[in-house]
PDB file of C-alpha atoms in Angstrom:
ATOM      1  CA  MET A   1      63.437  88.281  84.296  1.00  0.00           C
ATOM      2  CA  THR A   2      64.566  90.947  86.756  1.00  0.00           C
ATOM      3  CA  THR A   3      63.814  91.126  90.440  1.00  0.00           C
ATOM      4  CA  GLY A   4      64.035  93.443  93.410  1.00  0.00           C
ATOM      5  CA  ALA A   5      65.991  96.625  92.771  1.00  0.00           C
ATOM      6  CA  SER A   6      66.254  95.982  89.049  1.00  0.00           C
ATOM      7  CA  ALA A   7      62.575  96.815  88.699  1.00  0.00           C
ATOM      8  CA  SER A   8      63.032 100.267  90.262  1.00  0.00           C
ATOM      9  CA  ARG A   9      61.688 103.422  88.657  1.00  0.00           C
ATOM     10  CA  VAL A  10      64.009 105.010  86.093  1.00  0.00           C
ATOM     11  CA  VAL A  11      65.115 108.472  87.222  1.00  0.00           C
ATOM     12  CA  ALA A  12      67.117 111.202  85.553  1.00  0.00           C
ATOM     13  CA  ASP A  13      70.699 111.908  86.571  1.00  0.00           C
ATOM     14  CA  SER A  14      71.965 115.262  87.870  1.00  0.00           C
ATOM     15  CA  SER A  15      72.051 116.691  84.333  1.00  0.00           C
ATOM     16  CA  GLY A  16      68.383 115.849  83.745  1.00  0.00           C
ATOM     17  CA  ALA A  17      69.176 113.109  81.216  1.00  0.00           C
ATOM     18  CA  TYR A  18      67.716 109.645  81.506  1.00  0.00           C
ATOM     19  CA  PRO A  19      69.990 106.572  81.406  1.00  0.00           C
ATOM     20  CA  ASP A  20      70.279 104.646  78.156  1.00  0.00           C
ATOM     21  CA  THR A  21      67.779 101.783  78.208  1.00  0.00           C
ATOM     22  CA  GLN A  22      70.434  99.359  76.945  1.00  0.00           C
ATOM     23  CA  LEU A  23      72.715 100.379  79.798  1.00  0.00           C
ATOM     24  CA  LEU A  24      69.873  99.628  82.205  1.00  0.00           C
ATOM     25  CA  ARG A  25      69.481  96.170  80.643  1.00  0.00           C
ATOM     26  CA  ILE A  26      73.159  95.495  81.331  1.00  0.00           C
ATOM     27  CA  ARG A  27      72.803  96.936  84.845  1.00  0.00           C
ATOM     28  CA  ASP A  28      69.846  94.631  85.522  1.00  0.00           C
ATOM     29  CA  LEU A  29      71.685  91.611  84.127  1.00  0.00           C
ATOM     30  CA  VAL A  30      74.575  92.263  86.523  1.00  0.00           C
ATOM     31  CA  TYR A  31      72.081  92.585  89.356  1.00  0.00           C
ATOM     32  CA  ASP A  32      70.369  89.311  88.501  1.00  0.00           C
ATOM     33  CA  VAL A  33      73.685  87.449  88.247  1.00  0.00           C
ATOM     34  CA  ALA A  34      75.635  88.938  91.155  1.00  0.00           C
ATOM     35  CA  GLY A  35      73.212  90.996  93.273  1.00  0.00           C
ATOM     36  CA  ILE A  36      75.273  94.156  92.700  1.00  0.00           C
ATOM     37  CA  PHE A  37      72.961  97.077  91.993  1.00  0.00           C
ATOM     38  CA  HIS A  38      73.818 100.475  90.515  1.00  0.00           C
ATOM     39  CA  PRO A  39      71.007 103.044  91.001  1.00  0.00           C
ATOM     40  CA  ASP A  40      69.878 105.125  88.052  1.00  0.00           C
ATOM     41  CA  HIS A  41      71.416 108.319  89.446  1.00  0.00           C
ATOM     42  CA  ASN A  42      74.864 106.743  89.915  1.00  0.00           C
ATOM     43  CA  LEU A  43      75.676 104.979  86.655  1.00  0.00           C
ATOM     44  CA  VAL A  44      78.656 107.024  85.430  1.00  0.00           C
ATOM     45  CA  ARG A  45      81.397 104.641  86.529  1.00  0.00           C
ATOM     46  CA  PHE A  46      79.307 101.619  85.574  1.00  0.00           C
ATOM     47  CA  GLU A  47      78.914 102.971  82.038  1.00  0.00           C
ATOM     48  CA  GLU A  48      82.662 103.700  81.866  1.00  0.00           C
ATOM     49  CA  CYS A  49      83.374 100.078  82.755  1.00  0.00           C
ATOM     50  CA  CYS A  50      80.911  98.835  80.131  1.00  0.00           C
ATOM     51  CA  ARG A  51      82.358 101.035  77.399  1.00  0.00           C
ATOM     52  CA  GLY A  52      85.873 100.002  78.337  1.00  0.00           C
ATOM     53  CA  ARG A  53      84.899  96.355  77.935  1.00  0.00           C
ATOM     54  CA  MET A  54      83.097  97.184  74.663  1.00  0.00           C
ATOM     55  CA  GLN A  55      86.402  98.366  73.226  1.00  0.00           C
ATOM     56  CA  GLN A  56      88.081  95.155  74.349  1.00  0.00           C
ATOM     57  CA  VAL A  57      85.523  92.872  72.690  1.00  0.00           C
ATOM     58  CA  GLY A  58      84.901  95.059  69.644  1.00  0.00           C
ATOM     59  CA  SER A  59      81.278  95.876  70.388  1.00  0.00           C
ATOM     60  CA  ALA A  60      79.999  99.078  68.724  1.00  0.00           C
ATOM     61  CA  SER A  61      76.886  99.624  70.842  1.00  0.00           C
ATOM     62  CA  LEU A  62      75.478  98.955  74.293  1.00  0.00           C
ATOM     63  CA  ALA A  63      72.832  96.767  72.686  1.00  0.00           C
ATOM     64  CA  GLY A  64      75.551  94.714  71.020  1.00  0.00           C
ATOM     65  CA  TYR A  65      77.453  94.471  74.294  1.00  0.00           C
ATOM     66  CA  PHE A  66      74.319  93.229  76.081  1.00  0.00           C
ATOM     67  CA  ASP A  67      74.108  90.439  73.489  1.00  0.00           C
ATOM     68  CA  CYS A  68      77.763  89.684  74.150  1.00  0.00           C
ATOM     69  CA  LEU A  69      76.951  89.326  77.858  1.00  0.00           C
ATOM     70  CA  ALA A  70      73.674  87.441  77.568  1.00  0.00           C
ATOM     71  CA  VAL A  71      73.482  85.672  74.214  1.00  0.00           C
ATOM     72  CA  ASN A  72      76.908  84.863  72.779  1.00  0.00           C
ATOM     73  CA  PRO A  73      78.589  81.558  73.706  1.00  0.00           C
ATOM     74  CA  SER A  74      81.397  83.467  75.441  1.00  0.00           C
ATOM     75  CA  CYS A  75      78.953  85.446  77.617  1.00  0.00           C
ATOM     76  CA  GLN A  76      80.016  83.831  80.918  1.00  0.00           C
ATOM     77  CA  ALA A  77      83.649  84.769  80.410  1.00  0.00           C
ATOM     78  CA  GLU A  78      82.757  88.341  79.477  1.00  0.00           C
ATOM     79  CA  LEU A  79      80.446  88.658  82.480  1.00  0.00           C
ATOM     80  CA  VAL A  80      83.412  87.736  84.669  1.00  0.00           C
ATOM     81  CA  ASN A  81      85.510  90.393  82.920  1.00  0.00           C
ATOM     82  CA  LEU A  82      82.853  93.052  83.489  1.00  0.00           C
ATOM     83  CA  LEU A  83      82.432  92.066  87.128  1.00  0.00           C
ATOM     84  CA  ASN A  84      86.214  92.306  87.539  1.00  0.00           C
ATOM     85  CA  ASP A  85      86.064  95.917  86.356  1.00  0.00           C
ATOM     86  CA  ILE A  86      83.080  97.055  88.430  1.00  0.00           C
ATOM     87  CA  THR A  87      84.160  95.427  91.699  1.00  0.00           C
ATOM     88  CA  VAL A  88      87.616  96.951  92.030  1.00  0.00           C
ATOM     89  CA  GLY A  89      88.193  97.477  95.755  1.00  0.00           C
ATOM     90  CA  GLU A  90      90.851  98.911  98.022  1.00  0.00           C
ATOM     91  CA  THR A  91      92.015  97.403 101.268  1.00  0.00           C
ATOM     92  CA  GLN A  92      95.064  97.069 103.510  1.00  0.00           C
ATOM     93  CA  PHE A  93      96.548  94.886 106.213  1.00  0.00           C
ATOM     94  CA  PHE A  94      94.897  95.242 109.645  1.00  0.00           C
ATOM     95  CA  ARG A  95      92.480  97.802 108.243  1.00  0.00           C
ATOM     96  CA  ASN A  96      90.270  97.656 111.352  1.00  0.00           C
ATOM     97  CA  GLN A  97      92.642  97.151 114.277  1.00  0.00           C
ATOM     98  CA  ALA A  98      89.889  97.172 116.916  1.00  0.00           C
ATOM     99  CA  GLN A  99      88.075  94.391 115.069  1.00  0.00           C
ATOM    100  CA  ALA A 100      91.319  92.435 114.668  1.00  0.00           C
ATOM    101  CA  ASP A 101      92.024  92.772 118.394  1.00  0.00           C
ATOM    102  CA  ALA A 102      88.515  91.596 119.251  1.00  0.00           C
ATOM    103  CA  ILE A 103      88.915  88.504 117.064  1.00  0.00           C
ATOM    104  CA  ARG A 104      92.269  87.516 118.536  1.00  0.00           C
ATOM    105  CA  ARG A 105      91.735  88.458 122.187  1.00  0.00           C
ATOM    106  CA  VAL A 106      88.065  87.609 122.695  1.00  0.00           C
ATOM    107  CA  VAL A 107      86.427  85.720 119.848  1.00  0.00           C
ATOM    108  CA  LEU A 108      88.984  83.028 119.050  1.00  0.00           C
ATOM    109  CA  PRO A 109      89.738  82.176 122.723  1.00  0.00           C
ATOM    110  CA  ARG A 110      85.994  81.816 123.374  1.00  0.00           C
ATOM    111  CA  ILE A 111      85.559  79.569 120.357  1.00  0.00           C
ATOM    112  CA  ALA A 112      88.581  77.522 121.388  1.00  0.00           C
ATOM    113  CA  ALA A 113      87.185  77.107 124.899  1.00  0.00           C
ATOM    114  CA  GLY A 114      83.901  75.853 123.466  1.00  0.00           C
ATOM    115  CA  LYS A 115      85.723  73.302 121.285  1.00  0.00           C
ATOM    116  CA  ALA A 116      88.349  72.302 123.838  1.00  0.00           C
ATOM    117  CA  ASP A 117      86.883  68.822 124.373  1.00  0.00           C
ATOM    118  CA  LEU A 118      86.934  67.955 120.666  1.00  0.00           C
ATOM    119  CA  PRO A 119      89.648  65.518 119.576  1.00  0.00           C
ATOM    120  CA  VAL A 120      90.876  67.903 116.841  1.00  0.00           C
ATOM    121  CA  HIS A 121      91.681  71.526 117.662  1.00  0.00           C
ATOM    122  CA  HIS A 122      90.915  73.228 114.381  1.00  0.00           C
ATOM    123  CA  LEU A 123      89.444  76.602 113.348  1.00  0.00           C
ATOM    124  CA  ARG A 124      87.811  77.609 110.048  1.00  0.00           C
ATOM    125  CA  ILE A 125      87.596  81.293 109.132  1.00  0.00           C
ATOM    126  CA  TRP A 126      86.132  82.827 105.982  1.00  0.00           C
ATOM    127  CA  SER A 127      86.940  86.251 104.550  1.00  0.00           C
ATOM    128  CA  ALA A 128      84.091  86.881 102.083  1.00  0.00           C
ATOM    129  CA  GLY A 129      84.836  89.648  99.611  1.00  0.00           C
ATOM    130  CA  CYS A 130      88.541  89.457 100.388  1.00  0.00           C
ATOM    131  CA  CYS A 131      89.592  91.640  97.430  1.00  0.00           C
ATOM    132  CA  THR A 132      93.389  91.405  96.990  1.00  0.00           C
ATOM    133  CA  GLY A 133      93.922  89.274 100.084  1.00  0.00           C
ATOM    134  CA  GLU A 134      95.128  91.616 102.796  1.00  0.00           C
ATOM    135  CA  GLU A 135      92.346  90.659 105.210  1.00  0.00           C
ATOM    136  CA  PRO A 136      92.812  86.855 105.100  1.00  0.00           C
ATOM    137  CA  TYR A 137      96.585  87.230 105.292  1.00  0.00           C
ATOM    138  CA  SER A 138      96.141  89.519 108.311  1.00  0.00           C
ATOM    139  CA  LEU A 139      94.008  86.832 109.938  1.00  0.00           C
ATOM    140  CA  ALA A 140      96.658  84.221 109.152  1.00  0.00           C
ATOM    141  CA  ILE A 141      99.322  86.359 110.822  1.00  0.00           C
ATOM    142  CA  GLN A 142      97.158  86.711 113.932  1.00  0.00           C
ATOM    143  CA  LEU A 143      96.480  82.988 114.118  1.00  0.00           C
ATOM    144  CA  LEU A 144     100.077  81.968 113.538  1.00  0.00           C
ATOM    145  CA  GLU A 145     101.114  84.302 116.343  1.00  0.00           C
ATOM    146  CA  ALA A 146      98.385  83.031 118.675  1.00  0.00           C
ATOM    147  CA  SER A 147      98.975  79.347 117.903  1.00  0.00           C
ATOM    148  CA  THR A 148     102.677  79.551 118.733  1.00  0.00           C
ATOM    149  CA  ASP A 149     102.472  81.795 121.808  1.00  0.00           C
ATOM    150  CA  PRO A 150     101.511  80.489 125.269  1.00  0.00           C
ATOM    151  CA  GLY A 151      97.761  80.967 125.599  1.00  0.00           C
ATOM    152  CA  PRO A 152      94.337  79.533 124.753  1.00  0.00           C
ATOM    153  CA  LEU A 153      95.165  78.998 121.052  1.00  0.00           C
ATOM    154  CA  GLN A 154      98.574  77.430 121.467  1.00  0.00           C
ATOM    155  CA  GLY A 155      98.844  74.342 119.276  1.00  0.00           C
ATOM    156  CA  TRP A 156      95.613  74.995 117.366  1.00  0.00           C
ATOM    157  CA  ASP A 157      95.492  74.465 113.614  1.00  0.00           C
ATOM    158  CA  PHE A 158      93.416  76.616 111.289  1.00  0.00           C
ATOM    159  CA  GLU A 159      92.151  77.159 107.752  1.00  0.00           C
ATOM    160  CA  ILE A 160      91.383  80.538 106.238  1.00  0.00           C
ATOM    161  CA  PHE A 161      89.283  80.899 103.099  1.00  0.00           C
ATOM    162  CA  GLY A 162      89.406  84.076 101.027  1.00  0.00           C
ATOM    163  CA  THR A 163      86.704  84.483  98.377  1.00  0.00           C
ATOM    164  CA  ASP A 164      85.798  87.255  95.969  1.00  0.00           C
ATOM    165  CA  ILE A 165      83.872  87.655  92.732  1.00  0.00           C
ATOM    166  CA  ASN A 166      86.790  89.555  91.172  1.00  0.00           C
ATOM    167  CA  GLU A 167      89.219  87.057  89.617  1.00  0.00           C
ATOM    168  CA  ARG A 168      91.761  89.810  88.921  1.00  0.00           C
ATOM    169  CA  ALA A 169      91.908  90.706  92.611  1.00  0.00           C
ATOM    170  CA  LEU A 170      92.218  87.048  93.555  1.00  0.00           C
ATOM    171  CA  SER A 171      95.165  86.644  91.174  1.00  0.00           C
ATOM    172  CA  ARG A 172      96.955  89.431  93.024  1.00  0.00           C
ATOM    173  CA  ALA A 173      96.081  87.795  96.336  1.00  0.00           C
ATOM    174  CA  ARG A 174      97.595  84.497  95.234  1.00  0.00           C
ATOM    175  CA  VAL A 175     100.801  86.250  94.141  1.00  0.00           C
ATOM    176  CA  GLY A 176     100.924  87.997  97.529  1.00  0.00           C
ATOM    177  CA  VAL A 177     102.989  91.089  96.694  1.00  0.00           C
ATOM    178  CA  TYR A 178     101.856  94.390  98.225  1.00  0.00           C
ATOM    179  CA  SER A 179     102.894  98.005  98.397  1.00  0.00           C
ATOM    180  CA  GLN A 180     104.484  99.508 101.478  1.00  0.00           C
ATOM    181  CA  LEU A 181     101.368 101.675 101.806  1.00  0.00           C
ATOM    182  CA  SER A 182      99.097  98.629 102.017  1.00  0.00           C
ATOM    183  CA  ALA A 183     101.222  97.274 104.868  1.00  0.00           C
ATOM    184  CA  ARG A 184     101.596 100.548 106.758  1.00  0.00           C
ATOM    185  CA  HIS A 185      99.727  99.180 109.809  1.00  0.00           C
ATOM    186  CA  VAL A 186     101.940  96.088 110.074  1.00  0.00           C
ATOM    187  CA  SER A 187     104.459  96.385 112.909  1.00  0.00           C
ATOM    188  CA  PRO A 188     108.188  96.183 112.070  1.00  0.00           C
ATOM    189  CA  LEU A 189     108.419  92.892 113.982  1.00  0.00           C
ATOM    190  CA  LEU A 190     105.606  91.283 111.941  1.00  0.00           C
ATOM    191  CA  ARG A 191     106.992  92.698 108.704  1.00  0.00           C
ATOM    192  CA  GLU A 192     110.322  91.019 109.337  1.00  0.00           C
ATOM    193  CA  LYS A 193     108.665  87.743 110.287  1.00  0.00           C
ATOM    194  CA  TYR A 194     105.957  87.413 107.627  1.00  0.00           C
ATOM    195  CA  PHE A 195     107.199  89.409 104.603  1.00  0.00           C
ATOM    196  CA  THR A 196     110.186  89.714 102.338  1.00  0.00           C
ATOM    197  CA  VAL A 197     111.211  92.814 100.389  1.00  0.00           C
ATOM    198  CA  ALA A 198     110.584  92.564  96.634  1.00  0.00           C
ATOM    199  CA  ASP A 199     111.480  95.599  94.488  1.00  0.00           C
ATOM    200  CA  HIS A 200     110.392  98.117  97.153  1.00  0.00           C
ATOM    201  CA  ASN A 201     107.231  96.081  97.765  1.00  0.00           C
ATOM    202  CA  LEU A 202     106.481  93.442 100.383  1.00  0.00           C
ATOM    203  CA  ALA A 203     105.939  89.805  99.438  1.00  0.00           C
ATOM    204  CA  VAL A 204     104.052  87.420 101.729  1.00  0.00           C
ATOM    205  CA  ALA A 205     106.467  84.912 103.258  1.00  0.00           C
ATOM    206  CA  ALA A 206     106.334  81.227 102.356  1.00  0.00           C
ATOM    207  CA  LEU A 207     105.093  80.157 105.792  1.00  0.00           C
ATOM    208  CA  LEU A 208     101.992  82.359 105.419  1.00  0.00           C
ATOM    209  CA  LYS A 209     100.707  81.398 101.969  1.00  0.00           C
ATOM    210  CA  PRO A 210      99.677  77.786 102.708  1.00  0.00           C
ATOM    211  CA  LYS A 211      97.401  79.015 105.484  1.00  0.00           C
ATOM    212  CA  VAL A 212      95.040  80.817 103.079  1.00  0.00           C
ATOM    213  CA  THR A 213      92.993  79.314 100.231  1.00  0.00           C
ATOM    214  CA  PHE A 214      91.662  81.745  97.629  1.00  0.00           C
ATOM    215  CA  SER A 215      88.761  81.004  95.287  1.00  0.00           C
ATOM    216  CA  ARG A 216      86.254  82.904  93.163  1.00  0.00           C
ATOM    217  CA  LEU A 217      82.761  82.918  94.652  1.00  0.00           C
ATOM    218  CA  ASN A 218      79.582  84.780  93.784  1.00  0.00           C
ATOM    219  CA  LEU A 219      77.759  85.288  97.095  1.00  0.00           C
ATOM    220  CA  LEU A 220      74.446  84.859  95.273  1.00  0.00           C
ATOM    221  CA  ASP A 221      75.432  81.453  93.914  1.00  0.00           C
ATOM    222  CA  ASP A 222      73.188  79.324  96.133  1.00  0.00           C
ATOM    223  CA  SER A 223      74.759  75.997  95.182  1.00  0.00           C
ATOM    224  CA  ARG A 224      78.318  77.182  95.847  1.00  0.00           C
ATOM    225  CA  MET A 225      77.390  78.900  99.095  1.00  0.00           C
ATOM    226  CA  THR A 226      76.027  75.674 100.540  1.00  0.00           C
ATOM    227  CA  PHE A 227      79.545  74.209 100.420  1.00  0.00           C
ATOM    228  CA  MET A 228      80.991  76.914 102.702  1.00  0.00           C
ATOM    229  CA  LYS A 229      80.063  75.006 105.840  1.00  0.00           C
ATOM    230  CA  SER A 230      81.237  74.675 109.439  1.00  0.00           C
ATOM    231  CA  MET A 231      82.805  78.122 109.780  1.00  0.00           C
ATOM    232  CA  ASP A 232      83.811  79.450 113.196  1.00  0.00           C
ATOM    233  CA  VAL A 233      84.152  83.063 112.027  1.00  0.00           C
ATOM    234  CA  ILE A 234      82.969  84.854 108.881  1.00  0.00           C
ATOM    235  CA  LEU A 235      84.028  88.359 107.887  1.00  0.00           C
ATOM    236  CA  CYS A 236      82.167  90.205 105.133  1.00  0.00           C
ATOM    237  CA  CYS A 237      83.396  93.776 105.425  1.00  0.00           C
ATOM    238  CA  ASN A 238      82.243  96.572 103.108  1.00  0.00           C
ATOM    239  CA  VAL A 239      80.637  94.148 100.655  1.00  0.00           C
ATOM    240  CA  LEU A 240      76.923  94.141 101.480  1.00  0.00           C
ATOM    241  CA  ILE A 241      76.762  97.888 100.760  1.00  0.00           C
ATOM    242  CA  TYR A 242      76.826  97.003  97.044  1.00  0.00           C
ATOM    243  CA  PHE A 243      73.696  94.832  97.342  1.00  0.00           C
ATOM    244  CA  ASP A 244      70.070  95.830  97.599  1.00  0.00           C
ATOM    245  CA  MET A 245      67.883  94.755 100.533  1.00  0.00           C
ATOM    246  CA  LEU A 246      66.692  91.456  99.053  1.00  0.00           C
ATOM    247  CA  SER A 247      70.189  90.388  98.030  1.00  0.00           C
ATOM    248  CA  ARG A 248      71.605  91.299 101.451  1.00  0.00           C
ATOM    249  CA  GLN A 249      68.988  89.220 103.229  1.00  0.00           C
ATOM    250  CA  ARG A 250      69.607  86.282 100.912  1.00  0.00           C
ATOM    251  CA  VAL A 251      73.379  86.409 101.492  1.00  0.00           C
ATOM    252  CA  LEU A 252      72.963  86.815 105.253  1.00  0.00           C
ATOM    253  CA  GLN A 253      70.835  83.678 105.374  1.00  0.00           C
ATOM    254  CA  HIS A 254      73.663  81.809 103.680  1.00  0.00           C
ATOM    255  CA  PHE A 255      76.186  83.188 106.165  1.00  0.00           C
ATOM    256  CA  TYR A 256      73.968  82.118 109.052  1.00  0.00           C
ATOM    257  CA  ASN A 257      73.719  78.593 107.666  1.00  0.00           C
ATOM    258  CA  CYS A 258      77.475  78.426 107.073  1.00  0.00           C
ATOM    259  CA  LEU A 259      78.378  79.296 110.661  1.00  0.00           C
ATOM    260  CA  LEU A 260      78.737  76.728 113.416  1.00  0.00           C
ATOM    261  CA  PRO A 261      76.576  77.260 116.534  1.00  0.00           C
ATOM    262  CA  GLN A 262      77.986  80.186 118.510  1.00  0.00           C
ATOM    263  CA  GLY A 263      80.026  81.234 115.457  1.00  0.00           C
ATOM    264  CA  TYR A 264      80.844  84.918 114.929  1.00  0.00           C
ATOM    265  CA  PHE A 265      80.056  87.220 112.004  1.00  0.00           C
ATOM    266  CA  PHE A 266      81.683  90.595 111.279  1.00  0.00           C
ATOM    267  CA  VAL A 267      80.863  93.398 108.846  1.00  0.00           C
ATOM    268  CA  GLY A 268      82.615  96.710 108.166  1.00  0.00           C
ATOM    269  CA  ALA A 269      82.988  99.355 110.847  1.00  0.00           C
ATOM    270  CA  ALA A 270      80.270 101.530 109.280  1.00  0.00           C
ATOM    271  CA  GLU A 271      77.895  98.641 108.517  1.00  0.00           C
ATOM    272  CA  SER A 272      75.063  97.113 110.520  1.00  0.00           C
ATOM    273  CA  LEU A 273      72.593  94.248 110.252  1.00  0.00           C
ATOM    274  CA  PHE A 274      69.829  96.373 111.764  1.00  0.00           C
ATOM    275  CA  GLY A 275      66.597  95.896 109.836  1.00  0.00           C
ATOM    276  CA  LEU A 276      68.069  93.089 107.732  1.00  0.00           C
ATOM    277  CA  THR A 277      67.862  90.006 109.931  1.00  0.00           C
ATOM    278  CA  GLU A 278      67.131  88.847 113.471  1.00  0.00           C
ATOM    279  CA  ASP A 279      69.200  85.677 113.164  1.00  0.00           C
ATOM    280  CA  PHE A 280      72.287  87.213 114.789  1.00  0.00           C
ATOM    281  CA  THR A 281      72.868  88.677 118.242  1.00  0.00           C
ATOM    282  CA  LEU A 282      74.772  91.959 118.348  1.00  0.00           C
ATOM    283  CA  VAL A 283      77.942  91.810 120.475  1.00  0.00           C
ATOM    284  CA  HIS A 284      79.988  94.805 121.647  1.00  0.00           C
ATOM    285  CA  PHE A 285      83.762  94.657 121.986  1.00  0.00           C
ATOM    286  CA  PRO A 286      86.136  97.451 122.979  1.00  0.00           C
ATOM    287  CA  GLY A 287      86.061  99.745 119.941  1.00  0.00           C
ATOM    288  CA  ALA A 288      84.257  97.278 117.689  1.00  0.00           C
ATOM    289  CA  THR A 289      81.044  95.310 117.198  1.00  0.00           C
ATOM    290  CA  GLY A 290      80.256  91.891 115.815  1.00  0.00           C
ATOM    291  CA  TYR A 291      77.463  89.326 115.709  1.00  0.00           C
ATOM    292  CA  ILE A 292      77.069  85.843 117.092  1.00  0.00           C
ATOM    293  CA  LYS A 293      74.936  83.000 115.763  1.00  0.00           C
ATOM    294  CA  ALA A 294      72.728  82.269 118.740  1.00  0.00           C
ATOM    295  CA  PRO A 295      69.208  80.946 119.385  1.00  0.00           C
ATOM    296  CA  ARG A 296      68.181  84.228 120.962  1.00  0.00           C
ATOM    297  CA  ARG A 297      67.223  87.046 118.606  1.00  0.00           C
ATOM    298  CA  GLY A 298      67.279  90.815 118.805  1.00  0.00           C
ATOM    299  CA  LEU A 299      69.369  90.941 121.984  1.00  0.00           C
ATOM    300  CA  THR A 300      72.608  92.778 122.760  1.00  0.00           C
ATOM    301  CA  ARG A 301      75.440  91.581 124.950  1.00  0.00           C
ATOM    302  CA  GLN A 302      78.561  93.331 126.236  1.00  0.00           C
ATOM    303  CA  LEU A 303      81.970  91.603 126.127  1.00  0.00           C
ATOM    304  CA  SER A 304      85.132  93.097 127.540  1.00  0.00           C
TER     305      SER A 304
END
């Protein structure tokens, strides 16, 4: 059974041809499993990924490949392989510097102040859709710096969780070796402190790795999402754009439930929650925006 966007009207592509019905069945299966939707007019790369996997598993037709995904005993493993291919992302360290500054200078000190009376000074941060790990490692660098410098976070402990649906990307994140280009926004001082040179690449230093836990997670897996509890900050940047409206709203409800009261939520610089939910309050920072889990809805506040 398909839902939401998967029931959309079939339209021709730019050449006037209609998509293969078997390709649409695979597209709809991916949507039902992971919430990732490919519209009828933009299926070229999706079909390339399917046909690439067909060669790997020895399937001669799209119909046969659908059976491989949905019927054969090995279907779950092949679904993971297909999702690995269609969710290839690109990221870098400190990709959104204004957002990173807002988290370190405003958000985390405010959270720490609100938890100052607790017997344990501990922060939990989740990077959802972390791809190859640059974002959670960037957060770990910020928190290690803040927890050792004089200031509101001195002496605080923290956990960072990086999740993604792409197991291949997570494997790279766990290895922690990156190109010089990926680390181009890392200052020379931080490079020397948190990386080592490895064959012209940069490897994450040993003191950084234990601070980040990576795991595969489908954001539409309701049972797994309920375990991501008691988060102070959640980042889900440039991920929701791959979901349709219903899937976005479903995932946002999970994020809301996973956040502690007064917890913060961040999306990509070009993304917004407008028209999706009223469960978060929009907050403006210098050069960036975020959202706070608050009892009030539909209001905007200014933080400097």
